[in-house]
Amino acid sequence: GAGVSQSPSNKVTEKGKDVELRCDPISGHTALYWYRQSLGQGLEFLIYFQGNSAPDKSGLPSDRFSAERTGGSVSTLTIQRTQQEDSAVYLCASSLGVQKTQYFGPGTRLLVL
Amino acid sequence: GNSVTQMEGPVTLSEEAFLTINCTYTATGYPSLFWYVQYPGEGLQLLLKATKADDKGSNKGFEATYRKETTSFHLEKGSVQVSDSAVYFCALSGQGGSEKLVFGKGTKLTVNP
């Protein structure tokens, strides 16, 4: 079946612009996670959704970052007023629920000029 | 908080050599442990996992045993192939809560023919 998909695959933006990153989880997966992979920081957790609610937002680095999930499916990660340090690969993962294996999408590579 | 420490790379081996990548963790309770692999140009894939002490995860000739007494989950393979060249990440997820993954820094493996 279809895996986790993310769009766009690459995004180049100018400092100060807003960007939206999209994640389509595997059908039926109730848990959805966002991570960030950068050269300096490795792989970092950002936020977790169970259904449409986000019980754990502890990894969001600043209030410029937000995310939502609608219909228990698609999720959007929004970064406002992008900074150069936001440049990274943003990864989405989904799972059948807590304590279940997480399956990762291919990521969105974000470059802030 | 929870953390994972894995051996720094890069690691370069000849085909058919024995591979060990060390991984130790710090966590409260009884975490689940994982090895993820990222092949060049691809997304993160689950390689193997273990959910309780003394469990052995195995896949594609790779093995790792959950050792609670040494808080370790070392990855091993008896005979590596060129196609095993990738970045390997050790990770844990804690009990309860969001089950977010905490990753090590990653170890890049290159296998030469």
CSV table of N, CA and C in Angstrom, one decimal, chain A residues 33 35 37 40-43 45 48 56 58 91 98-99 101-106, chain B residues 34 36 38 42-44 46 49 89 94-101 103-105:
chain,number,residue,atom,x,y,z
A,33,TYR,N,3.8,12.2,13.5
A,33,TYR,CA,4.9,12.9,14.1
A,33,TYR,C,5.6,13.7,13.1
A,35,TYR,N,9.4,15.5,12.6
A,35,TYR,CA,10.8,15.5,13.0
A,35,TYR,C,11.6,16.5,12.1
A,37,GLN,N,15.6,17.1,10.5
A,37,GLN,CA,17.0,16.5,10.4
A,37,GLN,C,17.9,17.6,9.9
A,40,GLY,N,23.6,20.1,12.0
A,40,GLY,CA,24.2,20.4,13.3
A,40,GLY,C,23.5,19.7,14.5
A,41,GLN,N,22.2,19.4,14.3
A,41,GLN,CA,21.4,18.9,15.4
A,41,GLN,C,20.9,17.5,15.3
A,42,GLY,N,21.2,16.9,14.1
A,42,GLY,CA,20.8,15.5,13.9
A,42,GLY,C,19.3,15.4,13.8
A,43,LEU,N,18.7,14.3,14.2
A,43,LEU,CA,17.2,14.1,14.1
A,43,LEU,C,16.5,14.6,15.4
A,45,PHE,N,12.8,15.6,17.4
A,45,PHE,CA,11.3,15.5,17.4
A,45,PHE,C,10.8,17.0,17.5
A,48,TYR,N,3.8,15.9,18.0
A,48,TYR,CA,3.1,14.6,17.8
A,48,TYR,C,1.6,14.9,17.8
A,56,ASP,N,1.7,16.6,22.5
A,56,ASP,CA,3.1,16.8,22.7
A,56,ASP,C,3.7,17.8,21.7
A,58,SER,N,6.4,19.6,22.5
A,58,SER,CA,7.6,20.1,23.2
A,58,SER,C,8.8,20.3,22.3
A,91,LEU,N,10.8,15.8,8.4
A,91,LEU,CA,10.4,14.4,8.2
A,91,LEU,C,9.0,14.2,8.9
A,98,VAL,N,0.1,4.8,19.6
A,98,VAL,CA,1.3,4.8,20.4
A,98,VAL,C,1.9,3.4,20.6
A,99,GLN,N,3.1,3.4,20.8
A,99,GLN,CA,3.9,2.1,21.0
A,99,GLN,C,3.9,1.2,19.7
A,101,THR,N,5.2,0.9,15.5
A,101,THR,CA,6.3,1.3,14.7
A,101,THR,C,5.9,2.5,13.9
A,102,GLN,N,6.9,3.5,13.8
A,102,GLN,CA,6.7,4.7,13.0
A,102,GLN,C,7.3,4.5,11.7
A,103,TYR,N,6.5,4.9,10.7
A,103,TYR,CA,6.9,4.8,9.3
A,103,TYR,C,7.1,6.2,8.7
A,104,PHE,N,8.3,6.4,8.1
A,104,PHE,CA,8.7,7.8,7.7
A,104,PHE,C,8.4,8.1,6.3
A,105,GLY,N,8.1,9.3,6.0
A,105,GLY,CA,8.0,9.8,4.6
A,105,GLY,C,9.4,10.2,4.1
A,106,PRO,N,9.5,10.6,2.8
A,106,PRO,CA,10.8,10.9,2.2
A,106,PRO,C,11.3,12.3,2.7
B,34,PHE,N,15.3,0.8,18.7
B,34,PHE,CA,15.2,0.7,17.3
B,34,PHE,C,16.5,1.0,16.6
B,36,TYR,N,17.2,2.4,12.8
B,36,TYR,CA,16.7,2.9,11.5
B,36,TYR,C,17.9,3.0,10.5
B,38,GLN,N,19.1,4.8,6.7
B,38,GLN,CA,18.8,5.8,5.6
B,38,GLN,C,19.8,5.5,4.5
B,42,GLU,N,17.4,8.3,0.1
B,42,GLU,CA,16.1,7.7,0.5
B,42,GLU,C,15.7,8.1,1.9
B,43,GLY,N,14.5,7.8,2.3
B,43,GLY,CA,14.0,8.2,3.6
B,43,GLY,C,14.4,7.1,4.7
B,44,LEU,N,14.1,7.4,5.9
B,44,LEU,CA,14.4,6.6,7.0
B,44,LEU,C,13.5,5.3,6.9
B,46,LEU,N,12.8,1.5,9.0
B,46,LEU,CA,13.0,0.7,10.2
B,46,LEU,C,13.8,-0.5,9.8
B,49,LYS,N,13.9,-3.8,15.6
B,49,LYS,CA,13.5,-3.2,16.9
B,49,LYS,C,13.4,-4.3,18.0
B,89,PHE,N,20.9,4.8,12.3
B,89,PHE,CA,20.5,5.6,13.5
B,89,PHE,C,19.9,4.6,14.5
B,94,GLY,N,10.1,6.1,24.7
B,94,GLY,CA,9.8,5.8,26.1
B,94,GLY,C,8.4,5.3,26.3
B,95,GLN,N,8.2,4.9,27.5
B,95,GLN,CA,6.9,4.3,27.9
B,95,GLN,C,5.9,5.5,28.0
B,96,GLY,N,4.7,5.2,27.6
B,96,GLY,CA,3.6,6.2,27.8
B,96,GLY,C,3.9,7.4,27.0
B,97,GLY,N,3.0,8.4,27.2
B,97,GLY,CA,3.2,9.7,26.5
B,97,GLY,C,3.1,9.5,25.0
B,98,SER,N,3.9,10.4,24.3
B,98,SER,CA,3.8,10.4,22.8
B,98,SER,C,4.5,9.3,22.1
B,99,GLU,N,5.4,8.6,22.8
B,99,GLU,CA,6.2,7.6,22.1
B,99,GLU,C,7.1,8.2,21.1
B,100,LYS,N,7.5,9.5,21.2
B,100,LYS,CA,8.3,10.1,20.3
B,100,LYS,C,9.7,9.4,20.3
B,101,LEU,N,10.3,9.4,19.1
B,101,LEU,CA,11.6,8.7,19.0
B,101,LEU,C,12.7,9.7,19.3
B,103,PHE,N,16.7,10.0,18.8
B,103,PHE,CA,17.7,9.4,17.9
B,103,PHE,C,19.1,9.7,18.4
B,104,GLY,N,20.0,8.8,18.1
B,104,GLY,CA,21.4,9.1,18.1
B,104,GLY,C,21.8,9.9,16.9
B,105,LYS,N,23.1,10.3,16.9
B,105,LYS,CA,23.6,11.2,15.8
B,105,LYS,C,23.7,10.5,14.4
